[in-house]
């Protein structure tokens, strides 16, 4: 998968090129200590030490100071938009070749294995487009609110950004995330198994504020339609209950304007609900008295249940978790201590607990939840693990604030049958081989 192996993005695998290995650092330290000892014995100070260090250039036993310590650095980085270190080049969104026929109707997966904390950087947020992305001119963009409202209105971006705003941290997960695992296709890394999820701080005006401004009939108007301005005619029905609760018409993402690929200049944020309802390039909100049954809610993102019925408005992303490191395609370099880390989230509230197993689910230990633990947002978990070098299977199992427990794949299959494509929140298993290689396996 991918032109570059996702191995490169695994921090456990190897230090970025150009960095010293632990052995090199230790050897350098030792050399420096004995050298300093000699220098001090001669009653010399630090500057004499540095001079001697330069004099010893070329001697492999003596630490030579790197250019960044002795030379002049670069000027302020004011040119263009700030960029990550060159050493982090391998950490990118990646497309799974062959998954879709054209890149305009494709997915780029977020490199979860290389991220810390709960916020997804904007340049690494997963992408899902049905008809390509656009960099829409915000001065020309409009949002219409119509339907069962007293005063239909057309808002400019300036109009919207003058209104009272909120900033909230929420995850967005495509309903198709982890879909390959239904088919028992073991894609190699967490980037490809779980990378259609991200978590950001979104800023915008609450949809309830706009509905209020336009005098929406919130009794007869039991539903809201959201429509995008791209060629995919992305339209989704959202219940009025959701709309009045925590839905945001957002322009901000992690402190700056949305990226074009994520819906610039305006997108709907529907906390807890699958990604398809988070309509990008949002241009219209209509209030109505029944669901619209548009193509993206009758044909796509539906679940064919064992009794032959379609579960159509499967909207909430159930509680889920995954260990992001160690994870598939990484290699443990040695026995000993590891910080097992991962992410948990629930579309129904907060994460209450995450348990971690290293023996394929026989024994479980409760992981540490790092703060903050927020509603419908990523929660970062960590747990100590000492690898004895024997084969192991790492798994995480999350419990949310409703008491719902993340299921095993066979428990999920018992309920959902064998025809599902979407909405797979099963426990993920990573097998650690004696060689240290970590692979994706299914445990029933
Ligand atoms: N206008 C528009 N909105 C859209 C889509 C789209 O193709 N066009 N894709 C949807 C789907 S299926 C998902 S999962 C999310 C993905 O959002 P992202 O690209 O910001 O990750 O946007 C949703 N909103
Ligand atoms: Mo999606």
JSON list of C-alpha atoms in Angstrom, two decimals, residues 221-443:
[
{"chain": "A", "resi": 221, "resn": "UNK", "atom": "CA", "xyz": [-39.95, 21.29, 11.08]},
{"chain": "A", "resi": 222, "resn": "UNK", "atom": "CA", "xyz": [-38.68, 18.04, 12.49]},
{"chain": "A", "resi": 223, "resn": "UNK", "atom": "CA", "xyz": [-35.81, 17.79, 9.99]},
{"chain": "A", "resi": 224, "resn": "UNK", "atom": "CA", "xyz": [-33.10, 19.90, 8.44]},
{"chain": "A", "resi": 225, "resn": "UNK", "atom": "CA", "xyz": [-31.47, 19.35, 5.06]},
{"chain": "A", "resi": 226, "resn": "UNK", "atom": "CA", "xyz": [-27.83, 20.35, 4.57]},
{"chain": "A", "resi": 227, "resn": "UNK", "atom": "CA", "xyz": [-26.57, 20.90, 1.01]},
{"chain": "A", "resi": 228, "resn": "UNK", "atom": "CA", "xyz": [-23.04, 21.40, -0.30]},
{"chain": "A", "resi": 229, "resn": "UNK", "atom": "CA", "xyz": [-21.86, 23.58, -3.19]},
{"chain": "A", "resi": 230, "resn": "UNK", "atom": "CA", "xyz": [-19.63, 21.01, -4.92]},
{"chain": "A", "resi": 231, "resn": "UNK", "atom": "CA", "xyz": [-20.66, 18.79, -7.83]},
{"chain": "A", "resi": 232, "resn": "UNK", "atom": "CA", "xyz": [-21.45, 15.80, -5.61]},
{"chain": "A", "resi": 233, "resn": "UNK", "atom": "CA", "xyz": [-24.79, 17.40, -4.64]},
{"chain": "A", "resi": 234, "resn": "UNK", "atom": "CA", "xyz": [-24.06, 16.20, -1.15]},
{"chain": "A", "resi": 235, "resn": "UNK", "atom": "CA", "xyz": [-27.32, 16.47, 0.76]},
{"chain": "A", "resi": 236, "resn": "UNK", "atom": "CA", "xyz": [-28.11, 14.93, 4.11]},
{"chain": "A", "resi": 237, "resn": "UNK", "atom": "CA", "xyz": [-31.13, 14.93, 6.41]},
{"chain": "A", "resi": 238, "resn": "UNK", "atom": "CA", "xyz": [-30.40, 15.82, 10.02]},
{"chain": "A", "resi": 239, "resn": "UNK", "atom": "CA", "xyz": [-32.99, 15.61, 12.79]},
{"chain": "A", "resi": 240, "resn": "UNK", "atom": "CA", "xyz": [-34.13, 18.90, 14.33]},
{"chain": "A", "resi": 241, "resn": "UNK", "atom": "CA", "xyz": [-33.20, 17.44, 17.71]},
{"chain": "A", "resi": 242, "resn": "UNK", "atom": "CA", "xyz": [-29.56, 17.24, 16.60]},
{"chain": "A", "resi": 243, "resn": "UNK", "atom": "CA", "xyz": [-29.73, 20.57, 14.80]},
{"chain": "A", "resi": 244, "resn": "UNK", "atom": "CA", "xyz": [-30.86, 22.37, 17.96]},
{"chain": "A", "resi": 245, "resn": "UNK", "atom": "CA", "xyz": [-28.38, 20.51, 20.15]},
{"chain": "A", "resi": 246, "resn": "UNK", "atom": "CA", "xyz": [-24.72, 20.90, 19.19]},
{"chain": "A", "resi": 247, "resn": "UNK", "atom": "CA", "xyz": [-24.50, 21.31, 15.39]},
{"chain": "A", "resi": 248, "resn": "UNK", "atom": "CA", "xyz": [-22.16, 24.11, 14.26]},
{"chain": "A", "resi": 249, "resn": "UNK", "atom": "CA", "xyz": [-21.92, 25.96, 10.95]},
{"chain": "A", "resi": 250, "resn": "UNK", "atom": "CA", "xyz": [-18.13, 26.19, 11.04]},
{"chain": "A", "resi": 251, "resn": "UNK", "atom": "CA", "xyz": [-15.43, 28.21, 9.28]},
{"chain": "A", "resi": 252, "resn": "UNK", "atom": "CA", "xyz": [-12.59, 27.60, 11.75]},
{"chain": "A", "resi": 253, "resn": "UNK", "atom": "CA", "xyz": [-10.48, 24.47, 12.22]},
{"chain": "A", "resi": 254, "resn": "UNK", "atom": "CA", "xyz": [-7.70, 24.34, 14.79]},
{"chain": "A", "resi": 255, "resn": "UNK", "atom": "CA", "xyz": [-7.50, 28.10, 15.09]},
{"chain": "A", "resi": 256, "resn": "UNK", "atom": "CA", "xyz": [-7.43, 28.99, 11.39]},
{"chain": "A", "resi": 257, "resn": "UNK", "atom": "CA", "xyz": [-9.83, 28.94, 8.47]},
{"chain": "A", "resi": 258, "resn": "UNK", "atom": "CA", "xyz": [-10.86, 25.50, 7.21]},
{"chain": "A", "resi": 259, "resn": "UNK", "atom": "CA", "xyz": [-8.58, 23.95, 4.60]},
{"chain": "A", "resi": 260, "resn": "UNK", "atom": "CA", "xyz": [-10.08, 23.83, 1.07]},
{"chain": "A", "resi": 261, "resn": "UNK", "atom": "CA", "xyz": [-10.08, 20.03, 1.11]},
{"chain": "A", "resi": 262, "resn": "UNK", "atom": "CA", "xyz": [-12.11, 20.11, 4.33]},
{"chain": "A", "resi": 263, "resn": "UNK", "atom": "CA", "xyz": [-14.84, 22.42, 3.06]},
{"chain": "A", "resi": 264, "resn": "UNK", "atom": "CA", "xyz": [-13.47, 25.98, 3.01]},
{"chain": "A", "resi": 265, "resn": "UNK", "atom": "CA", "xyz": [-15.04, 28.39, 3.68]},
{"chain": "A", "resi": 266, "resn": "UNK", "atom": "CA", "xyz": [-17.98, 26.73, 5.46]},
{"chain": "A", "resi": 267, "resn": "UNK", "atom": "CA", "xyz": [-18.87, 23.25, 6.64]},
{"chain": "A", "resi": 268, "resn": "UNK", "atom": "CA", "xyz": [-21.41, 21.63, 8.90]},
{"chain": "A", "resi": 269, "resn": "UNK", "atom": "CA", "xyz": [-20.11, 20.06, 12.12]},
{"chain": "A", "resi": 270, "resn": "UNK", "atom": "CA", "xyz": [-22.50, 17.38, 13.40]},
{"chain": "A", "resi": 271, "resn": "UNK", "atom": "CA", "xyz": [-20.85, 16.04, 16.58]},
{"chain": "A", "resi": 272, "resn": "UNK", "atom": "CA", "xyz": [-21.07, 12.26, 17.05]},
{"chain": "A", "resi": 273, "resn": "UNK", "atom": "CA", "xyz": [-22.67, 11.72, 13.63]},
{"chain": "A", "resi": 274, "resn": "UNK", "atom": "CA", "xyz": [-20.88, 10.02, 10.71]},
{"chain": "A", "resi": 275, "resn": "UNK", "atom": "CA", "xyz": [-18.74, 12.19, 8.43]},
{"chain": "A", "resi": 276, "resn": "UNK", "atom": "CA", "xyz": [-21.09, 12.23, 5.44]},
{"chain": "A", "resi": 277, "resn": "UNK", "atom": "CA", "xyz": [-23.47, 14.52, 7.35]},
{"chain": "A", "resi": 278, "resn": "UNK", "atom": "CA", "xyz": [-20.68, 17.05, 7.90]},
{"chain": "A", "resi": 279, "resn": "UNK", "atom": "CA", "xyz": [-21.50, 18.72, 4.60]},
{"chain": "A", "resi": 280, "resn": "UNK", "atom": "CA", "xyz": [-18.58, 20.72, 3.15]},
{"chain": "A", "resi": 281, "resn": "UNK", "atom": "CA", "xyz": [-18.87, 23.92, 1.09]},
{"chain": "A", "resi": 282, "resn": "UNK", "atom": "CA", "xyz": [-22.20, 24.28, 2.90]},
{"chain": "A", "resi": 283, "resn": "UNK", "atom": "CA", "xyz": [-24.52, 26.49, 0.86]},
{"chain": "A", "resi": 284, "resn": "UNK", "atom": "CA", "xyz": [-28.06, 25.69, 2.01]},
{"chain": "A", "resi": 285, "resn": "UNK", "atom": "CA", "xyz": [-30.02, 24.66, 5.09]},
{"chain": "A", "resi": 286, "resn": "UNK", "atom": "CA", "xyz": [-33.67, 23.77, 4.56]},
{"chain": "A", "resi": 287, "resn": "UNK", "atom": "CA", "xyz": [-36.17, 23.10, 7.33]},
{"chain": "A", "resi": 288, "resn": "UNK", "atom": "CA", "xyz": [-38.76, 20.42, 6.50]},
{"chain": "A", "resi": 289, "resn": "UNK", "atom": "CA", "xyz": [-41.33, 18.13, 8.10]},
{"chain": "A", "resi": 290, "resn": "UNK", "atom": "CA", "xyz": [-39.96, 14.79, 6.84]},
{"chain": "A", "resi": 291, "resn": "UNK", "atom": "CA", "xyz": [-36.65, 13.20, 5.83]},
{"chain": "A", "resi": 292, "resn": "UNK", "atom": "CA", "xyz": [-35.62, 13.93, 2.22]},
{"chain": "A", "resi": 293, "resn": "UNK", "atom": "CA", "xyz": [-34.31, 10.44, 1.35]},
{"chain": "A", "resi": 294, "resn": "UNK", "atom": "CA", "xyz": [-31.55, 11.83, -0.87]},
{"chain": "A", "resi": 295, "resn": "UNK", "atom": "CA", "xyz": [-29.14, 9.54, -2.72]},
{"chain": "A", "resi": 296, "resn": "UNK", "atom": "CA", "xyz": [-26.49, 9.73, -0.01]},
{"chain": "A", "resi": 297, "resn": "UNK", "atom": "CA", "xyz": [-28.94, 8.47, 2.58]},
{"chain": "A", "resi": 298, "resn": "UNK", "atom": "CA", "xyz": [-30.79, 5.77, 0.63]},
{"chain": "A", "resi": 299, "resn": "UNK", "atom": "CA", "xyz": [-27.99, 4.34, -1.54]},
{"chain": "A", "resi": 300, "resn": "UNK", "atom": "CA", "xyz": [-24.87, 5.01, 0.49]},
{"chain": "A", "resi": 301, "resn": "UNK", "atom": "CA", "xyz": [-23.93, 4.85, 4.14]},
{"chain": "A", "resi": 302, "resn": "UNK", "atom": "CA", "xyz": [-26.77, 2.37, 4.83]},
{"chain": "A", "resi": 303, "resn": "UNK", "atom": "CA", "xyz": [-26.40, -1.01, 6.53]},
{"chain": "A", "resi": 304, "resn": "UNK", "atom": "CA", "xyz": [-27.99, -4.15, 5.11]},
{"chain": "A", "resi": 305, "resn": "UNK", "atom": "CA", "xyz": [-29.16, -6.04, 8.21]},
{"chain": "A", "resi": 306, "resn": "UNK", "atom": "CA", "xyz": [-29.43, -9.84, 8.57]},
{"chain": "A", "resi": 307, "resn": "UNK", "atom": "CA", "xyz": [-33.26, -9.68, 8.20]},
{"chain": "A", "resi": 308, "resn": "UNK", "atom": "CA", "xyz": [-32.91, -8.01, 4.80]},
{"chain": "A", "resi": 309, "resn": "UNK", "atom": "CA", "xyz": [-33.91, -4.52, 5.91]},
{"chain": "A", "resi": 310, "resn": "UNK", "atom": "CA", "xyz": [-31.76, -1.45, 5.36]},
{"chain": "A", "resi": 311, "resn": "UNK", "atom": "CA", "xyz": [-30.71, 0.49, 8.43]},
{"chain": "A", "resi": 312, "resn": "UNK", "atom": "CA", "xyz": [-30.92, 3.85, 6.72]},
{"chain": "A", "resi": 313, "resn": "UNK", "atom": "CA", "xyz": [-30.28, 6.68, 9.11]},
{"chain": "A", "resi": 314, "resn": "UNK", "atom": "CA", "xyz": [-27.44, 4.99, 10.99]},
{"chain": "A", "resi": 315, "resn": "UNK", "atom": "CA", "xyz": [-26.03, 8.25, 12.03]},
{"chain": "A", "resi": 316, "resn": "UNK", "atom": "CA", "xyz": [-24.26, 7.97, 15.35]},
{"chain": "A", "resi": 317, "resn": "UNK", "atom": "CA", "xyz": [-20.70, 6.63, 15.40]},
{"chain": "A", "resi": 318, "resn": "UNK", "atom": "CA", "xyz": [-20.66, 4.08, 18.21]},
{"chain": "A", "resi": 319, "resn": "UNK", "atom": "CA", "xyz": [-17.92, 3.86, 20.83]},
{"chain": "A", "resi": 320, "resn": "UNK", "atom": "CA", "xyz": [-14.59, 2.73, 19.35]},
{"chain": "A", "resi": 321, "resn": "UNK", "atom": "CA", "xyz": [-10.90, 2.67, 20.17]},
{"chain": "A", "resi": 322, "resn": "UNK", "atom": "CA", "xyz": [-7.63, 1.61, 18.61]},
{"chain": "A", "resi": 323, "resn": "UNK", "atom": "CA", "xyz": [-4.02, 1.27, 19.70]},
{"chain": "A", "resi": 324, "resn": "UNK", "atom": "CA", "xyz": [-2.05, 3.60, 17.45]},
{"chain": "A", "resi": 325, "resn": "UNK", "atom": "CA", "xyz": [1.39, 2.51, 18.63]},
{"chain": "A", "resi": 326, "resn": "UNK", "atom": "CA", "xyz": [2.63, -0.17, 18.58]},
{"chain": "A", "resi": 327, "resn": "UNK", "atom": "CA", "xyz": [0.48, -0.90, 15.56]},
{"chain": "A", "resi": 328, "resn": "UNK", "atom": "CA", "xyz": [0.53, -2.72, 12.24]},
{"chain": "A", "resi": 329, "resn": "UNK", "atom": "CA", "xyz": [3.68, -2.29, 10.07]},
{"chain": "A", "resi": 330, "resn": "UNK", "atom": "CA", "xyz": [5.80, -1.12, 12.98]},
{"chain": "A", "resi": 331, "resn": "UNK", "atom": "CA", "xyz": [8.57, -3.27, 14.43]},
{"chain": "A", "resi": 332, "resn": "UNK", "atom": "CA", "xyz": [9.53, -3.45, 18.08]},
{"chain": "A", "resi": 333, "resn": "UNK", "atom": "CA", "xyz": [13.31, -3.13, 18.16]},
{"chain": "A", "resi": 334, "resn": "UNK", "atom": "CA", "xyz": [13.86, -4.89, 21.47]},
{"chain": "A", "resi": 335, "resn": "UNK", "atom": "CA", "xyz": [12.24, -6.46, 24.51]},
{"chain": "A", "resi": 336, "resn": "UNK", "atom": "CA", "xyz": [11.44, -4.23, 27.43]},
{"chain": "A", "resi": 337, "resn": "UNK", "atom": "CA", "xyz": [9.35, -1.20, 28.17]},
{"chain": "A", "resi": 338, "resn": "UNK", "atom": "CA", "xyz": [6.79, 0.26, 25.76]},
{"chain": "A", "resi": 339, "resn": "UNK", "atom": "CA", "xyz": [4.22, 3.00, 26.20]},
{"chain": "A", "resi": 340, "resn": "UNK", "atom": "CA", "xyz": [1.17, 1.54, 24.52]},
{"chain": "A", "resi": 341, "resn": "UNK", "atom": "CA", "xyz": [-0.89, 4.47, 23.29]},
{"chain": "A", "resi": 342, "resn": "UNK", "atom": "CA", "xyz": [-4.11, 4.96, 21.38]},
{"chain": "A", "resi": 343, "resn": "UNK", "atom": "CA", "xyz": [-7.34, 6.82, 20.81]},
{"chain": "A", "resi": 344, "resn": "UNK", "atom": "CA", "xyz": [-10.91, 6.24, 21.93]},
{"chain": "A", "resi": 345, "resn": "UNK", "atom": "CA", "xyz": [-14.10, 8.07, 20.98]},
{"chain": "A", "resi": 346, "resn": "UNK", "atom": "CA", "xyz": [-17.88, 7.79, 21.12]},
{"chain": "A", "resi": 347, "resn": "UNK", "atom": "CA", "xyz": [-20.63, 9.53, 19.18]},
{"chain": "A", "resi": 348, "resn": "UNK", "atom": "CA", "xyz": [-22.86, 9.19, 22.24]},
{"chain": "A", "resi": 349, "resn": "UNK", "atom": "CA", "xyz": [-20.82, 11.07, 24.81]},
{"chain": "A", "resi": 350, "resn": "UNK", "atom": "CA", "xyz": [-17.51, 10.77, 26.60]},
{"chain": "A", "resi": 351, "resn": "UNK", "atom": "CA", "xyz": [-15.12, 7.85, 26.96]},
{"chain": "A", "resi": 352, "resn": "UNK", "atom": "CA", "xyz": [-15.44, 6.40, 30.45]},
{"chain": "A", "resi": 353, "resn": "UNK", "atom": "CA", "xyz": [-12.76, 3.68, 30.37]},
{"chain": "A", "resi": 354, "resn": "UNK", "atom": "CA", "xyz": [-10.33, 1.93, 28.06]},
{"chain": "A", "resi": 355, "resn": "UNK", "atom": "CA", "xyz": [-8.97, -1.54, 28.83]},
{"chain": "A", "resi": 356, "resn": "UNK", "atom": "CA", "xyz": [-5.91, -2.95, 27.11]},
{"chain": "A", "resi": 357, "resn": "UNK", "atom": "CA", "xyz": [-4.97, -6.60, 26.59]},
{"chain": "A", "resi": 358, "resn": "UNK", "atom": "CA", "xyz": [-1.62, -7.96, 25.46]},
{"chain": "A", "resi": 359, "resn": "UNK", "atom": "CA", "xyz": [-2.73, -11.61, 25.29]},
{"chain": "A", "resi": 360, "resn": "UNK", "atom": "CA", "xyz": [-5.53, -11.42, 22.75]},
{"chain": "A", "resi": 361, "resn": "UNK", "atom": "CA", "xyz": [-8.31, -10.59, 25.19]},
{"chain": "A", "resi": 362, "resn": "UNK", "atom": "CA", "xyz": [-7.78, -13.08, 28.03]},
{"chain": "A", "resi": 363, "resn": "UNK", "atom": "CA", "xyz": [-6.58, -10.50, 30.53]},
{"chain": "A", "resi": 364, "resn": "UNK", "atom": "CA", "xyz": [-7.31, -6.78, 30.55]},
{"chain": "A", "resi": 365, "resn": "UNK", "atom": "CA", "xyz": [-5.74, -3.84, 32.35]},
{"chain": "A", "resi": 366, "resn": "UNK", "atom": "CA", "xyz": [-7.29, -0.37, 32.58]},
{"chain": "A", "resi": 367, "resn": "UNK", "atom": "CA", "xyz": [-5.40, 2.32, 30.68]},
{"chain": "A", "resi": 368, "resn": "UNK", "atom": "CA", "xyz": [-4.74, 5.89, 31.80]},
{"chain": "A", "resi": 369, "resn": "UNK", "atom": "CA", "xyz": [-7.05, 8.42, 30.12]},
{"chain": "A", "resi": 370, "resn": "UNK", "atom": "CA", "xyz": [-5.18, 11.65, 29.44]},
{"chain": "A", "resi": 371, "resn": "UNK", "atom": "CA", "xyz": [-7.01, 14.91, 29.93]},
{"chain": "A", "resi": 372, "resn": "UNK", "atom": "CA", "xyz": [-9.02, 16.46, 28.49]},
{"chain": "A", "resi": 373, "resn": "UNK", "atom": "CA", "xyz": [-11.78, 13.85, 28.20]},
{"chain": "A", "resi": 374, "resn": "UNK", "atom": "CA", "xyz": [-14.37, 15.64, 26.07]},
{"chain": "A", "resi": 375, "resn": "UNK", "atom": "CA", "xyz": [-17.84, 14.96, 24.69]},
{"chain": "A", "resi": 376, "resn": "UNK", "atom": "CA", "xyz": [-17.77, 13.36, 21.20]},
{"chain": "A", "resi": 377, "resn": "UNK", "atom": "CA", "xyz": [-14.02, 13.93, 20.91]},
{"chain": "A", "resi": 378, "resn": "UNK", "atom": "CA", "xyz": [-10.87, 11.80, 20.81]},
{"chain": "A", "resi": 379, "resn": "UNK", "atom": "CA", "xyz": [-9.61, 10.67, 24.20]},
{"chain": "A", "resi": 380, "resn": "UNK", "atom": "CA", "xyz": [-5.93, 9.71, 24.35]},
{"chain": "A", "resi": 381, "resn": "UNK", "atom": "CA", "xyz": [-5.06, 6.63, 26.43]},
{"chain": "A", "resi": 382, "resn": "UNK", "atom": "CA", "xyz": [-1.67, 5.33, 27.57]},
{"chain": "A", "resi": 383, "resn": "UNK", "atom": "CA", "xyz": [-0.57, 2.22, 29.42]},
{"chain": "A", "resi": 384, "resn": "UNK", "atom": "CA", "xyz": [2.81, 0.78, 30.42]},
{"chain": "A", "resi": 385, "resn": "UNK", "atom": "CA", "xyz": [3.78, -2.53, 28.89]},
{"chain": "A", "resi": 386, "resn": "UNK", "atom": "CA", "xyz": [6.92, -4.61, 29.23]},
{"chain": "A", "resi": 387, "resn": "UNK", "atom": "CA", "xyz": [7.37, -6.88, 26.25]},
{"chain": "A", "resi": 388, "resn": "UNK", "atom": "CA", "xyz": [9.04, -10.17, 27.20]},
{"chain": "A", "resi": 389, "resn": "UNK", "atom": "CA", "xyz": [9.87, -11.00, 23.59]},
{"chain": "A", "resi": 390, "resn": "UNK", "atom": "CA", "xyz": [7.17, -13.68, 23.24]},
{"chain": "A", "resi": 391, "resn": "UNK", "atom": "CA", "xyz": [4.38, -13.40, 20.65]},
{"chain": "A", "resi": 392, "resn": "UNK", "atom": "CA", "xyz": [1.61, -11.10, 21.88]},
{"chain": "A", "resi": 393, "resn": "UNK", "atom": "CA", "xyz": [-1.71, -9.69, 20.66]},
{"chain": "A", "resi": 394, "resn": "UNK", "atom": "CA", "xyz": [-2.47, -6.08, 21.61]},
{"chain": "A", "resi": 395, "resn": "UNK", "atom": "CA", "xyz": [-6.09, -4.92, 21.81]},
{"chain": "A", "resi": 396, "resn": "UNK", "atom": "CA", "xyz": [-8.00, -2.00, 23.29]},
{"chain": "A", "resi": 397, "resn": "UNK", "atom": "CA", "xyz": [-11.66, -1.96, 24.37]},
{"chain": "A", "resi": 398, "resn": "UNK", "atom": "CA", "xyz": [-13.46, 1.29, 25.17]},
{"chain": "A", "resi": 399, "resn": "UNK", "atom": "CA", "xyz": [-16.54, 1.91, 27.31]},
{"chain": "A", "resi": 400, "resn": "UNK", "atom": "CA", "xyz": [-18.49, 5.15, 26.88]},
{"chain": "A", "resi": 401, "resn": "UNK", "atom": "CA", "xyz": [-20.55, 7.29, 29.24]},
{"chain": "A", "resi": 402, "resn": "UNK", "atom": "CA", "xyz": [-23.74, 5.37, 28.33]},
{"chain": "A", "resi": 403, "resn": "UNK", "atom": "CA", "xyz": [-22.10, 2.13, 29.53]},
{"chain": "A", "resi": 404, "resn": "UNK", "atom": "CA", "xyz": [-21.82, 0.75, 25.97]},
{"chain": "A", "resi": 405, "resn": "UNK", "atom": "CA", "xyz": [-18.84, -1.59, 25.56]},
{"chain": "A", "resi": 406, "resn": "UNK", "atom": "CA", "xyz": [-16.90, -1.73, 22.27]},
{"chain": "A", "resi": 407, "resn": "UNK", "atom": "CA", "xyz": [-17.66, -5.18, 20.77]},
{"chain": "A", "resi": 408, "resn": "UNK", "atom": "CA", "xyz": [-15.46, -7.93, 19.35]},
{"chain": "A", "resi": 409, "resn": "UNK", "atom": "CA", "xyz": [-15.88, -8.45, 15.60]},
{"chain": "A", "resi": 410, "resn": "UNK", "atom": "CA", "xyz": [-17.90, -11.67, 16.09]},
{"chain": "A", "resi": 411, "resn": "UNK", "atom": "CA", "xyz": [-20.25, -9.92, 18.53]},
{"chain": "A", "resi": 412, "resn": "UNK", "atom": "CA", "xyz": [-20.76, -7.18, 15.97]},
{"chain": "A", "resi": 413, "resn": "UNK", "atom": "CA", "xyz": [-21.29, -9.73, 13.18]},
{"chain": "A", "resi": 414, "resn": "UNK", "atom": "CA", "xyz": [-23.90, -11.57, 15.29]},
{"chain": "A", "resi": 415, "resn": "UNK", "atom": "CA", "xyz": [-25.96, -8.37, 15.34]},
{"chain": "A", "resi": 416, "resn": "UNK", "atom": "CA", "xyz": [-25.18, -6.95, 11.96]},
{"chain": "A", "resi": 417, "resn": "UNK", "atom": "CA", "xyz": [-24.80, -10.02, 9.75]},
{"chain": "A", "resi": 418, "resn": "UNK", "atom": "CA", "xyz": [-22.26, -10.39, 6.98]},
{"chain": "A", "resi": 419, "resn": "UNK", "atom": "CA", "xyz": [-23.39, -7.75, 4.48]},
{"chain": "A", "resi": 420, "resn": "UNK", "atom": "CA", "xyz": [-22.26, -4.60, 6.23]},
{"chain": "A", "resi": 421, "resn": "UNK", "atom": "CA", "xyz": [-19.79, -2.20, 4.67]},
{"chain": "A", "resi": 422, "resn": "UNK", "atom": "CA", "xyz": [-20.11, 0.72, 7.04]},
{"chain": "A", "resi": 423, "resn": "UNK", "atom": "CA", "xyz": [-20.04, 1.36, 10.77]},
{"chain": "A", "resi": 424, "resn": "UNK", "atom": "CA", "xyz": [-17.47, -1.14, 11.99]},
{"chain": "A", "resi": 425, "resn": "UNK", "atom": "CA", "xyz": [-16.43, -0.25, 15.55]},
{"chain": "A", "resi": 426, "resn": "UNK", "atom": "CA", "xyz": [-15.00, -3.65, 16.52]},
{"chain": "A", "resi": 427, "resn": "UNK", "atom": "CA", "xyz": [-11.96, -4.19, 18.72]},
{"chain": "A", "resi": 428, "resn": "UNK", "atom": "CA", "xyz": [-8.74, -4.11, 16.65]},
{"chain": "A", "resi": 429, "resn": "UNK", "atom": "CA", "xyz": [-6.03, -6.74, 17.16]},
{"chain": "A", "resi": 430, "resn": "UNK", "atom": "CA", "xyz": [-2.32, -6.16, 16.51]},
{"chain": "A", "resi": 431, "resn": "UNK", "atom": "CA", "xyz": [-0.12, -9.24, 16.60]},
{"chain": "A", "resi": 432, "resn": "UNK", "atom": "CA", "xyz": [3.44, -8.82, 17.83]},
{"chain": "A", "resi": 433, "resn": "UNK", "atom": "CA", "xyz": [5.68, -11.58, 16.48]},
{"chain": "A", "resi": 434, "resn": "UNK", "atom": "CA", "xyz": [8.88, -12.78, 18.16]},
{"chain": "A", "resi": 435, "resn": "UNK", "atom": "CA", "xyz": [10.77, -10.80, 15.53]},
{"chain": "A", "resi": 436, "resn": "UNK", "atom": "CA", "xyz": [9.05, -7.67, 16.85]},
{"chain": "A", "resi": 437, "resn": "UNK", "atom": "CA", "xyz": [7.03, -7.24, 13.66]},
{"chain": "A", "resi": 438, "resn": "UNK", "atom": "CA", "xyz": [3.49, -5.98, 14.27]},
{"chain": "A", "resi": 439, "resn": "UNK", "atom": "CA", "xyz": [0.70, -7.12, 11.93]},
{"chain": "A", "resi": 440, "resn": "UNK", "atom": "CA", "xyz": [-3.05, -6.74, 11.60]},
{"chain": "A", "resi": 441, "resn": "UNK", "atom": "CA", "xyz": [-4.99, -9.88, 12.54]},
{"chain": "A", "resi": 442, "resn": "UNK", "atom": "CA", "xyz": [-8.63, -10.65, 13.29]},
{"chain": "A", "resi": 443, "resn": "UNK", "atom": "CA", "xyz": [-9.51, -12.37, 16.57]}
]
